PDB file of C-alpha atoms in Angstrom:
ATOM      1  CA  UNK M   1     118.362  24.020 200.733  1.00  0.00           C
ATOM      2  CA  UNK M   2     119.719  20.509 199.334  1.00  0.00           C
ATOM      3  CA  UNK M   3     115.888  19.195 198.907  1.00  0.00           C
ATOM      4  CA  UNK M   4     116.961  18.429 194.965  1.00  0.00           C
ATOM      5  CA  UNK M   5     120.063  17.939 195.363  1.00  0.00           C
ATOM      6  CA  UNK M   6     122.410  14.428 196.491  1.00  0.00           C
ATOM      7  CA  UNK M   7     124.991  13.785 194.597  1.00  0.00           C
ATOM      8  CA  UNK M   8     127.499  16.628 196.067  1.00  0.00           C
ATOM      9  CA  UNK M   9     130.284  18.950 194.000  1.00  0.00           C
ATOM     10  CA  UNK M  10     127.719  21.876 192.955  1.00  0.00           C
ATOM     11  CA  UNK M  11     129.138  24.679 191.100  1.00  0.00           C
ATOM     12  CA  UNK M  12     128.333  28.336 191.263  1.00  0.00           C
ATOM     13  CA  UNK M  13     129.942  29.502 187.822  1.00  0.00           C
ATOM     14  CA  UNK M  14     129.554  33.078 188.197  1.00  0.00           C
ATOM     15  CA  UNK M  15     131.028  35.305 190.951  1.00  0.00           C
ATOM     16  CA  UNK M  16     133.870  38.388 191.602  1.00  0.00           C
ATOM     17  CA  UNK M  17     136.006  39.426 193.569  1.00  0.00           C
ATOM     18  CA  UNK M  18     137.628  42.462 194.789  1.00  0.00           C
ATOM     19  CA  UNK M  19     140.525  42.986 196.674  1.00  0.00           C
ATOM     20  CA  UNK M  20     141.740  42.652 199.151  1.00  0.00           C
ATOM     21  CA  UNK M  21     142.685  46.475 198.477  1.00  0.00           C
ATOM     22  CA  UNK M  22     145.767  45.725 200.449  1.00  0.00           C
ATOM     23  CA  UNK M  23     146.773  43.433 197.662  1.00  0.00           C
ATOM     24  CA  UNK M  24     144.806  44.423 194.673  1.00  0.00           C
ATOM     25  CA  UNK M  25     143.638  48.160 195.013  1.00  0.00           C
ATOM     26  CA  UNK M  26     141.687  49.397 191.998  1.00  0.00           C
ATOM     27  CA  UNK M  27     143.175  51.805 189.546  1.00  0.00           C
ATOM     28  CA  UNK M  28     142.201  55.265 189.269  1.00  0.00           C
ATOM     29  CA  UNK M  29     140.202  54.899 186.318  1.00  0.00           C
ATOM     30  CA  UNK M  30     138.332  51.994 187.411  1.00  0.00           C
ATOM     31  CA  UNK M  31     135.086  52.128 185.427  1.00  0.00           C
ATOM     32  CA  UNK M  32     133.328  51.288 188.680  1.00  0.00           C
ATOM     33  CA  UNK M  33     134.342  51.069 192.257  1.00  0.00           C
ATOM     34  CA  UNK M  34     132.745  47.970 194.124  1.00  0.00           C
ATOM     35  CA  UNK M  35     132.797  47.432 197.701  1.00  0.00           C
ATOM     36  CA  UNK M  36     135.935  45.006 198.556  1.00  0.00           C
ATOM     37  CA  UNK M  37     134.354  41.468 198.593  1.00  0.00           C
ATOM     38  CA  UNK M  38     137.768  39.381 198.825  1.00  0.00           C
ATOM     39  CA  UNK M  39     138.065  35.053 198.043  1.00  0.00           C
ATOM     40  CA  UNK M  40     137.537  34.638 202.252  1.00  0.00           C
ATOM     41  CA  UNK M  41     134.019  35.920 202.000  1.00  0.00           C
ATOM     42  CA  UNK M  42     133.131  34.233 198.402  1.00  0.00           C
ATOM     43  CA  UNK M  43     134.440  30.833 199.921  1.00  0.00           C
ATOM     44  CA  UNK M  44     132.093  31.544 203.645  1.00  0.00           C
ATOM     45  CA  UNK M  45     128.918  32.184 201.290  1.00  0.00           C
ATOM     46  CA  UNK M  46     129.848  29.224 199.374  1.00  0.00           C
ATOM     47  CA  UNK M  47     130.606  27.023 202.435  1.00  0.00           C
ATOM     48  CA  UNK M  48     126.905  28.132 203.780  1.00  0.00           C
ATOM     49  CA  UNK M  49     125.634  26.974 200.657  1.00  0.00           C
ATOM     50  CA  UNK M  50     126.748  23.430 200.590  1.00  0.00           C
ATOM     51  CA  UNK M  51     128.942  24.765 197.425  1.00  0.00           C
ATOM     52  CA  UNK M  52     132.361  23.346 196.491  1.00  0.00           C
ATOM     53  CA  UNK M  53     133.294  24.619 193.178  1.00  0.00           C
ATOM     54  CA  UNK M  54     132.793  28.189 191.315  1.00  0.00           C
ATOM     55  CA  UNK M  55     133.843  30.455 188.760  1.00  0.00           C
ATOM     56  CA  UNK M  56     135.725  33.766 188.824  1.00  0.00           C
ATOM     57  CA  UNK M  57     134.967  35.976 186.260  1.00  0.00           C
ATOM     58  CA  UNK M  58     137.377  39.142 185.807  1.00  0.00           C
ATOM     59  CA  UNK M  59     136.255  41.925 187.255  1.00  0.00           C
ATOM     60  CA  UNK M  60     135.767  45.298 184.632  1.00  0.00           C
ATOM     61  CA  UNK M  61     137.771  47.803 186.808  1.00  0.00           C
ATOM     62  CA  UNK M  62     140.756  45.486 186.821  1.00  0.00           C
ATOM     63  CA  UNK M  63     140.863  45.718 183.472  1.00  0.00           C
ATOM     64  CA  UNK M  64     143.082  42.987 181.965  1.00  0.00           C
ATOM     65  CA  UNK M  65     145.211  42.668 184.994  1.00  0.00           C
ATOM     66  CA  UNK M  66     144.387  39.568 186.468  1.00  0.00           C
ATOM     67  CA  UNK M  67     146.808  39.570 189.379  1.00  0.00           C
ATOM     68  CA  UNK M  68     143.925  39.276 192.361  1.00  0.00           C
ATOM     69  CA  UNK M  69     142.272  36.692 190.396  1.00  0.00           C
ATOM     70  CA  UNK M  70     144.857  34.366 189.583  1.00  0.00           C
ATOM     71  CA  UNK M  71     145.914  34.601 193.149  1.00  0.00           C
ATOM     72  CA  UNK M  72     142.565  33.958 194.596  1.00  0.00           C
ATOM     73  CA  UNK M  73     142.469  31.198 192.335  1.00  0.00           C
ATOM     74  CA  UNK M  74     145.538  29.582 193.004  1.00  0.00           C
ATOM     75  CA  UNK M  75     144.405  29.341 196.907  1.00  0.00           C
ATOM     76  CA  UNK M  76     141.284  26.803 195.975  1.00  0.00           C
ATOM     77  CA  UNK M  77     143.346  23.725 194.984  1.00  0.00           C
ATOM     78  CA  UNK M  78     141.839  23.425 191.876  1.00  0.00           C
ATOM     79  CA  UNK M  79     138.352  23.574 192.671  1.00  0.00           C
ATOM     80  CA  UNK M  80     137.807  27.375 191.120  1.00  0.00           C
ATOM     81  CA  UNK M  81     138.219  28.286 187.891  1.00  0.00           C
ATOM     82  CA  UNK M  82     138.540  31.849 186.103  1.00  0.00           C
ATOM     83  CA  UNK M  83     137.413  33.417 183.417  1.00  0.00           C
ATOM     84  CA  UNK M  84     139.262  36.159 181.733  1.00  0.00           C
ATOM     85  CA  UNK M  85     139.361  39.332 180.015  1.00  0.00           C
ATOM     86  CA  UNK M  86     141.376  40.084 176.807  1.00  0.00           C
ATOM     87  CA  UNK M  87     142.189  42.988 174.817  1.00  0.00           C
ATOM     88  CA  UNK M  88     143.158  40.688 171.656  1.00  0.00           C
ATOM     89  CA  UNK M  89     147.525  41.376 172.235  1.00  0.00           C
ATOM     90  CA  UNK M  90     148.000  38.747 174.315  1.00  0.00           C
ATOM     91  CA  UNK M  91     150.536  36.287 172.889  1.00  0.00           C
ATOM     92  CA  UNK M  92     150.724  32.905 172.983  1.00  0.00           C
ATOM     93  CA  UNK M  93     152.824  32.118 175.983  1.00  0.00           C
ATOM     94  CA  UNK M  94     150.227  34.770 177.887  1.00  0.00           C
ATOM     95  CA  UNK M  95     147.328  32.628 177.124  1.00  0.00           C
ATOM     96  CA  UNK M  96     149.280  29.462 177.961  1.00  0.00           C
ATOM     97  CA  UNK M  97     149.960  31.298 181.454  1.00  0.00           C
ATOM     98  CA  UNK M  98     146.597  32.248 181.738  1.00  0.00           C
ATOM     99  CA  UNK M  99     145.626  28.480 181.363  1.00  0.00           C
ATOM    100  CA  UNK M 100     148.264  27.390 183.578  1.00  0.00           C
ATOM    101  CA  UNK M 101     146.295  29.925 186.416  1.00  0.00           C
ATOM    102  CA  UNK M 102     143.337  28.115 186.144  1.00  0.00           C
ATOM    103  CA  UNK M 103     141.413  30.091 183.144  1.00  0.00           C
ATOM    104  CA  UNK M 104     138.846  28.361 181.118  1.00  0.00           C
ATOM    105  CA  UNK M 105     137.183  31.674 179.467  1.00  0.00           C
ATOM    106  CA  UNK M 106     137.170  34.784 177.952  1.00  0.00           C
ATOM    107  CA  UNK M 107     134.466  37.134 178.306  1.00  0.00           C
ATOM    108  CA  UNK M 108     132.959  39.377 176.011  1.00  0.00           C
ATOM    109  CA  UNK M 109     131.346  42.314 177.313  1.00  0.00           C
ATOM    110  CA  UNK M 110     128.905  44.055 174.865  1.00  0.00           C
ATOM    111  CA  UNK M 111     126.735  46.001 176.940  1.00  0.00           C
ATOM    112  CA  UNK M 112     126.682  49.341 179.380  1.00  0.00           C
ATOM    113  CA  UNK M 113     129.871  50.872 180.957  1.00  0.00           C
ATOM    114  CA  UNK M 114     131.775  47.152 180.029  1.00  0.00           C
ATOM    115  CA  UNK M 115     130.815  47.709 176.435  1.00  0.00           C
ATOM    116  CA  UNK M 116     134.182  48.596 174.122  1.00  0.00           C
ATOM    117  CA  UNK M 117     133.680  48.977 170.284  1.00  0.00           C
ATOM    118  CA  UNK M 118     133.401  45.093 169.110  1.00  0.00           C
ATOM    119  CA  UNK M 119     134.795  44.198 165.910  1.00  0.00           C
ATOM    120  CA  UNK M 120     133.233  40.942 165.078  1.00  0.00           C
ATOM    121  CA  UNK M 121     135.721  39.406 162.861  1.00  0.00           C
ATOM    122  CA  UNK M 122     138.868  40.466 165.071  1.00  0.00           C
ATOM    123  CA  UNK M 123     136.861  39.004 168.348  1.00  0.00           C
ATOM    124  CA  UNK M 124     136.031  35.629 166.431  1.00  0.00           C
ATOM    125  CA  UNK M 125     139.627  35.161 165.696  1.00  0.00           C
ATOM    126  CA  UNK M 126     140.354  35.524 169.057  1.00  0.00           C
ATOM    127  CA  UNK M 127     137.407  32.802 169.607  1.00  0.00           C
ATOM    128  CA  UNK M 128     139.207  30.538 168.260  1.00  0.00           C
ATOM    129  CA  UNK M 129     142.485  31.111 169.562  1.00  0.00           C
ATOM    130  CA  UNK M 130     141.152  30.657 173.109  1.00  0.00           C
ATOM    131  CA  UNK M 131     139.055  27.887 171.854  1.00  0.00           C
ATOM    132  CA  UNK M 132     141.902  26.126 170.562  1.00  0.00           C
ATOM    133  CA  UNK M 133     142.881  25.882 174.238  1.00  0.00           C
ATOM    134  CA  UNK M 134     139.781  24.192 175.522  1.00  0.00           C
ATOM    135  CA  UNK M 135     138.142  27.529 176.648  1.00  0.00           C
ATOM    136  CA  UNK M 136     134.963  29.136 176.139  1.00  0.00           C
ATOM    137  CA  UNK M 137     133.652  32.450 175.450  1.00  0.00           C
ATOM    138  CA  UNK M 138     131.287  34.081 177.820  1.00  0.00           C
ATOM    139  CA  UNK M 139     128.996  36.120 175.692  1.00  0.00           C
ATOM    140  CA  UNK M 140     127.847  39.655 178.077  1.00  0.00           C
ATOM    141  CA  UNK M 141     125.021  41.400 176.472  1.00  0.00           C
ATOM    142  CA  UNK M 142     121.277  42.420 176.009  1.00  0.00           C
ATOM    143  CA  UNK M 143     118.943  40.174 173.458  1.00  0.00           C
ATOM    144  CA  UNK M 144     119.502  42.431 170.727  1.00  0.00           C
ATOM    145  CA  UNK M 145     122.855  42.783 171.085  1.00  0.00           C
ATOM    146  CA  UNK M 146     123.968  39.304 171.734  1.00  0.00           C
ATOM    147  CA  UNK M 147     121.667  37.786 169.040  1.00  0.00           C
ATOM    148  CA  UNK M 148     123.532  39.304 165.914  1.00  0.00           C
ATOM    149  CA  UNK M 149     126.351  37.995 167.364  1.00  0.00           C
ATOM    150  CA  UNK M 150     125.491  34.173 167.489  1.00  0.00           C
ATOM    151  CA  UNK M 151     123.992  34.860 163.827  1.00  0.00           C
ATOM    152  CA  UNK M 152     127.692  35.999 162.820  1.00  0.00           C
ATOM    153  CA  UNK M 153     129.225  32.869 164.464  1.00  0.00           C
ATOM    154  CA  UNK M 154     126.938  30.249 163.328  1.00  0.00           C
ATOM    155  CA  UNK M 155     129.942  28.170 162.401  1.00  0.00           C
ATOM    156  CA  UNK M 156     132.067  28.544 165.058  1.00  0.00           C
ATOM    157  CA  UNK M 157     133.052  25.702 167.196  1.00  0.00           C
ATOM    158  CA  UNK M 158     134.598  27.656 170.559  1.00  0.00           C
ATOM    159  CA  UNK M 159     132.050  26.866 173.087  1.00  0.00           C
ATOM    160  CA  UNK M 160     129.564  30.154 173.586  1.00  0.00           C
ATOM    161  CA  UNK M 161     127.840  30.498 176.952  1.00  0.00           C
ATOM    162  CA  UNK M 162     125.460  32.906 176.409  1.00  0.00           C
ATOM    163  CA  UNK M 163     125.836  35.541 180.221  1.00  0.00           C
ATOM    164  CA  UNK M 164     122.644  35.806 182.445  1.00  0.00           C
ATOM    165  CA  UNK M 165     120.305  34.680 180.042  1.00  0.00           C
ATOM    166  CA  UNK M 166     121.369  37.878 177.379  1.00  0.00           C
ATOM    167  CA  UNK M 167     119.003  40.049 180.379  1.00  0.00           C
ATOM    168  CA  UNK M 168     116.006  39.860 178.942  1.00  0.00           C
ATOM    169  CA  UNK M 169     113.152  42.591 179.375  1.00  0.00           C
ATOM    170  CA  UNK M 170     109.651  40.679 180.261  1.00  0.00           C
ATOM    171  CA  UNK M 171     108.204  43.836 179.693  1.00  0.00           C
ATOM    172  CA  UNK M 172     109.457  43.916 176.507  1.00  0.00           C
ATOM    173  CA  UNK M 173     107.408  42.255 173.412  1.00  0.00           C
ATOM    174  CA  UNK M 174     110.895  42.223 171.277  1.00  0.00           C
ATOM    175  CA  UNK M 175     112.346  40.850 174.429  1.00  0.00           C
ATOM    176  CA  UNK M 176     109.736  37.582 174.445  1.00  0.00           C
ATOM    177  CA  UNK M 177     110.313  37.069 171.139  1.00  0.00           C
ATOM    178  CA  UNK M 178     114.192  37.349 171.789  1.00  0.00           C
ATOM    179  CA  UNK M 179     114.232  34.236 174.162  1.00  0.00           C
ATOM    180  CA  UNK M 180     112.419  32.516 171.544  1.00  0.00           C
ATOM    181  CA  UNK M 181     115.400  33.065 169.231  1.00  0.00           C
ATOM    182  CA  UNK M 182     117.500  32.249 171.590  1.00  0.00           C
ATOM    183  CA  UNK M 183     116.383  28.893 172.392  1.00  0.00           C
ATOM    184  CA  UNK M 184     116.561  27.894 168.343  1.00  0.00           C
ATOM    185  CA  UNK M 185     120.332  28.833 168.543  1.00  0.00           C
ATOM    186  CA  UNK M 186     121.136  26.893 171.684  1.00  0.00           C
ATOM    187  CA  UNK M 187     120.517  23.766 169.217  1.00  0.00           C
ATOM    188  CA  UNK M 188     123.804  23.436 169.163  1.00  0.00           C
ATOM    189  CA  UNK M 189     126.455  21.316 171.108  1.00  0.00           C
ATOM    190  CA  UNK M 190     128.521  24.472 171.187  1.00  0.00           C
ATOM    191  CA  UNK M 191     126.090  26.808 172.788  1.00  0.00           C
ATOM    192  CA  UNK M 192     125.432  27.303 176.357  1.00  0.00           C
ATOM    193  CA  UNK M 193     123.024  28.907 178.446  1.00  0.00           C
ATOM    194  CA  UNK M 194     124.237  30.575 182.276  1.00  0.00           C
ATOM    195  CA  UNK M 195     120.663  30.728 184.145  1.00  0.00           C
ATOM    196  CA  UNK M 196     122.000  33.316 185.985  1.00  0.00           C
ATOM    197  CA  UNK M 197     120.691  37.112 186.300  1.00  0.00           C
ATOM    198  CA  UNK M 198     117.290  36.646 187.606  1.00  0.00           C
ATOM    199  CA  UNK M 199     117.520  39.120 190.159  1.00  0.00           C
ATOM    200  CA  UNK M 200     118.638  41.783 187.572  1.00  0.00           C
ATOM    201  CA  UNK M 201     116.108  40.479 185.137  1.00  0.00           C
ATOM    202  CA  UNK M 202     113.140  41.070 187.443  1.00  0.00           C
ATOM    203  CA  UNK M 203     114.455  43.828 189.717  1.00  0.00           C
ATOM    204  CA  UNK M 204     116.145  43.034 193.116  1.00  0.00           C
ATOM    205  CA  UNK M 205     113.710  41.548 195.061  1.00  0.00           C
ATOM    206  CA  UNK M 206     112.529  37.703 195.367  1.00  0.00           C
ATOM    207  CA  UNK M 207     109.071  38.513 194.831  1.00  0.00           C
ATOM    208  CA  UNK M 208     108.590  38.971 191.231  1.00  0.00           C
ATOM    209  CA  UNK M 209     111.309  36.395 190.051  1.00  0.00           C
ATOM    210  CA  UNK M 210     108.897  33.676 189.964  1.00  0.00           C
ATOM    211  CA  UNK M 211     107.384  35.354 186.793  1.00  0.00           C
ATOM    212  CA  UNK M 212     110.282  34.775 184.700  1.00  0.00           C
ATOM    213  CA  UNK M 213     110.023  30.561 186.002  1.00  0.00           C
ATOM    214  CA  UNK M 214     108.341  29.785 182.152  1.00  0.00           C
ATOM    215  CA  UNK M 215     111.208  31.877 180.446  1.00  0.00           C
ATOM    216  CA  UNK M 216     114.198  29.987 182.217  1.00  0.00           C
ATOM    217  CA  UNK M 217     112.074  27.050 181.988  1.00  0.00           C
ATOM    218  CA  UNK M 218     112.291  27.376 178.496  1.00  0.00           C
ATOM    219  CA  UNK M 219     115.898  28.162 178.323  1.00  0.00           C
ATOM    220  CA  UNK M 220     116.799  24.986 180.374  1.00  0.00           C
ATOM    221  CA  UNK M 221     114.654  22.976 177.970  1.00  0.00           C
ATOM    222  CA  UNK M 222     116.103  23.938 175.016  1.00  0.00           C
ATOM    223  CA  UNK M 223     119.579  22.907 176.240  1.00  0.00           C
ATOM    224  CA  UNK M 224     119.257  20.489 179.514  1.00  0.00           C
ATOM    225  CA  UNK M 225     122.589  18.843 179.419  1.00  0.00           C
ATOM    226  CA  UNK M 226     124.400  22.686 178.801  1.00  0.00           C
ATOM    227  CA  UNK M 227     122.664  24.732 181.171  1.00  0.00           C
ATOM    228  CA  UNK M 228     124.891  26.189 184.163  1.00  0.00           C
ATOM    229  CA  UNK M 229     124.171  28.472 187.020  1.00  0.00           C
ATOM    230  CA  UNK M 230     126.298  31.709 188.853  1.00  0.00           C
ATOM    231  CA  UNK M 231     124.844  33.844 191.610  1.00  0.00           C
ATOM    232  CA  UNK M 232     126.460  37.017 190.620  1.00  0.00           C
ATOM    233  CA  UNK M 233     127.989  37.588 194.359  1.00  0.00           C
ATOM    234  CA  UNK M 234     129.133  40.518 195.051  1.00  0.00           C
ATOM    235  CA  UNK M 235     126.365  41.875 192.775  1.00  0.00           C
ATOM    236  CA  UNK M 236     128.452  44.481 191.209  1.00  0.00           C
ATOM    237  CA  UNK M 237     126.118  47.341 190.086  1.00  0.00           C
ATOM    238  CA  UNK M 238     122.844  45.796 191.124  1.00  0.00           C
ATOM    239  CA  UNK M 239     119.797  48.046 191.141  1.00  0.00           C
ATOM    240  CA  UNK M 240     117.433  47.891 194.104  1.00  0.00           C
ATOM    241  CA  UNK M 241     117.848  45.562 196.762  1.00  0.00           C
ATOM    242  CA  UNK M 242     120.952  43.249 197.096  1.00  0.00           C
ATOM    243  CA  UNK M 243     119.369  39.646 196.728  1.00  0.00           C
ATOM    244  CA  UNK M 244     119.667  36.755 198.997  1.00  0.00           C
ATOM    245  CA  UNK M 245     122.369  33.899 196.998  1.00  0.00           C
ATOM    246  CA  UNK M 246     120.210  31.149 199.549  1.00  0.00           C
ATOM    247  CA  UNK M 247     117.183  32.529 197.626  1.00  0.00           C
ATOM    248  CA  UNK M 248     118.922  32.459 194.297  1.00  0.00           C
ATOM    249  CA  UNK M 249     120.109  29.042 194.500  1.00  0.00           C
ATOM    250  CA  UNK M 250     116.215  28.373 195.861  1.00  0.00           C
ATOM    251  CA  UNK M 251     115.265  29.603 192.826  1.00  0.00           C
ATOM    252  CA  UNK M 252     117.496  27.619 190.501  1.00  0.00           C
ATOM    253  CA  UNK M 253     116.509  24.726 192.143  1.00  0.00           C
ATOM    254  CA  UNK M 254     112.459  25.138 191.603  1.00  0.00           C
ATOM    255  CA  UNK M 255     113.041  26.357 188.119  1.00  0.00           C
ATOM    256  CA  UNK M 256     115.027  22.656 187.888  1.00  0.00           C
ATOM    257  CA  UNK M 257     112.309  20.896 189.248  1.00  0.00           C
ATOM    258  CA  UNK M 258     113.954  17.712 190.001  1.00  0.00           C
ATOM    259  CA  UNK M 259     117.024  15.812 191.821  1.00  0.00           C
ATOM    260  CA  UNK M 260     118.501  15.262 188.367  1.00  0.00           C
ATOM    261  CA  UNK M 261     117.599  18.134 186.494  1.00  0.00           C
ATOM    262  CA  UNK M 262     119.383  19.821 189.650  1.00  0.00           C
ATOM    263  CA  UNK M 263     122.065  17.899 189.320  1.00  0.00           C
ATOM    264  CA  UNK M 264     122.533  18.249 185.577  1.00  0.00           C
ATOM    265  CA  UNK M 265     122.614  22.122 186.194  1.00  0.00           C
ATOM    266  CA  UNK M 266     124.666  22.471 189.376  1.00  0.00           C
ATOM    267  CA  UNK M 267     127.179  19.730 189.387  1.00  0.00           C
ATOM    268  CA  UNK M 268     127.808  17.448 185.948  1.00  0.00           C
ATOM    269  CA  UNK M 269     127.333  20.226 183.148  1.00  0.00           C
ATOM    270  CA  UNK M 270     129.669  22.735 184.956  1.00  0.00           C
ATOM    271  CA  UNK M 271     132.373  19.451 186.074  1.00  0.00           C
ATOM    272  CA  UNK M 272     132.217  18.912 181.532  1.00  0.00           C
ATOM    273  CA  UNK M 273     132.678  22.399 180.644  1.00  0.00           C
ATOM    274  CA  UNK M 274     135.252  23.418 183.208  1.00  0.00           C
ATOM    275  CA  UNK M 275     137.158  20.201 184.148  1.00  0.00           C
TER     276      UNK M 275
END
């Protein structure tokens, strides 16, 4: 598994967690209801893996509480960092606790059963409040939803990372075109790609995902040095089978093609954006 890979510290920047119910039951009107998948199993798959650091990205049916993940985070010495969601009240001191917790992100959820009415111009202000603390903004959303936004925020300086590739269709003709879109806006130091999603992207099963190789190819080109990878474990939501995170960091690693394109992806860029 670490055939590209020597210099050590790789990052998975995009996981959950839930629970332990114990601790951190859902509310009733979770807008989903995951299996429990607590830090202690995140941190065994990671250990198999050979991987040191990751990312916790709120969970949708917590809401905005972010008890479980500020204490899951506060149990990895540093080496995990979290990504939050906001509804836009939080004051200052909230954000400055947030940061003290070990958040680095807001994300923006535009698609599905996360999808809230956006108001552009209200969520770039909050852009750039979190941005004025060294955070990013995780952009969640399909191609056609997700482009209109980077169009809107041309001049914004908060870092974007654009979520699992904006899940592109390959069966889609709009969708082709899409990526190509999407790879003339990531010319721009404050745009990032997560190659993440595959598995959603080309249904769950390892056999097909080689067919999108060219598209992430082509994603990781247009932005080499601000490329990052997640796994998506638990796989909240996933339709069809639940993949294999050995086969999806396999994957990563052949789309990468080399020791130091590996290296770029899984260890340095995520150490700059999150350290």
């Amino acid at each position: 598994m670490n055939s590209l890979h020597t210099t050590g510290g790789r990052w998975d920047c995009h996981t959950h967690i839930y629970g332990p119910w114990q601790d951190y039951p859902l509310p009733e009107d979770a807008v989903y209801r995951p299996q429990e998948a607590p830090l202690t199993a995140l941190l065994e798959m990671h250990r198999k893996l050979g991987i040191s650091h990751g990312v916790l990205v709120q969970a949708a049916c917590y809401r905005t509480d972010h008890a479980a993940l500020l204490d899951a985070l506060s149990h990895t010495e540093g080496q995990y960092k979290g990504v939050a969601l906001l509804d836009g009240s939080e004051s200052d001191s909230q954000l400055e606790a947030l940061h003290d917790g070990g958040i680095r992100g807001v994300r923006l959820n535009f698609m599905g059963h996360l999808a809230e009415a956006q108001n552009l111009s209200e969520l770039g202000g909050l852009a750039e409040r979190v941005g004025s603390l060294g955070w990013h903004v995780l952009l969640h959303g399909k191609l056609d939803q997700v482009l209109p936004v980077l169009a809107s925020w041309r001049k914004l300086r908060t870092t974007l990372v654009i979520d699992h590739m904006a899940r592109p269709d390959l069966d889609l003709d709009a969708d082709i075109e899409g990526l190509v879109a999407l790879r003339k806006y990531l010319d721009n130091e404050h745009r990032w790609i997560k190659l993440s999603g595959v598995d959603r992207m080309m249904g769950g099963s390892d056999k097909p995902w080689f067919k999108a190789l060219p598209h992430v190819r082509g994603l990781l080109a247009a932005a080499p040095d601000r490329a990052i990878w997640g796994s998506d474990w638990p796989h909240p939501n996933i339709q069809g089978d639940v993949p294999s995170d050995a086969k999806l960091l396999e994957f990563i690693e052949t789309a990468c093609g080399d020791t130091q394109t590996a290296d770029a992806v899984l260890v340095h860029n995520p150490r700059r954006l999150y350290l």
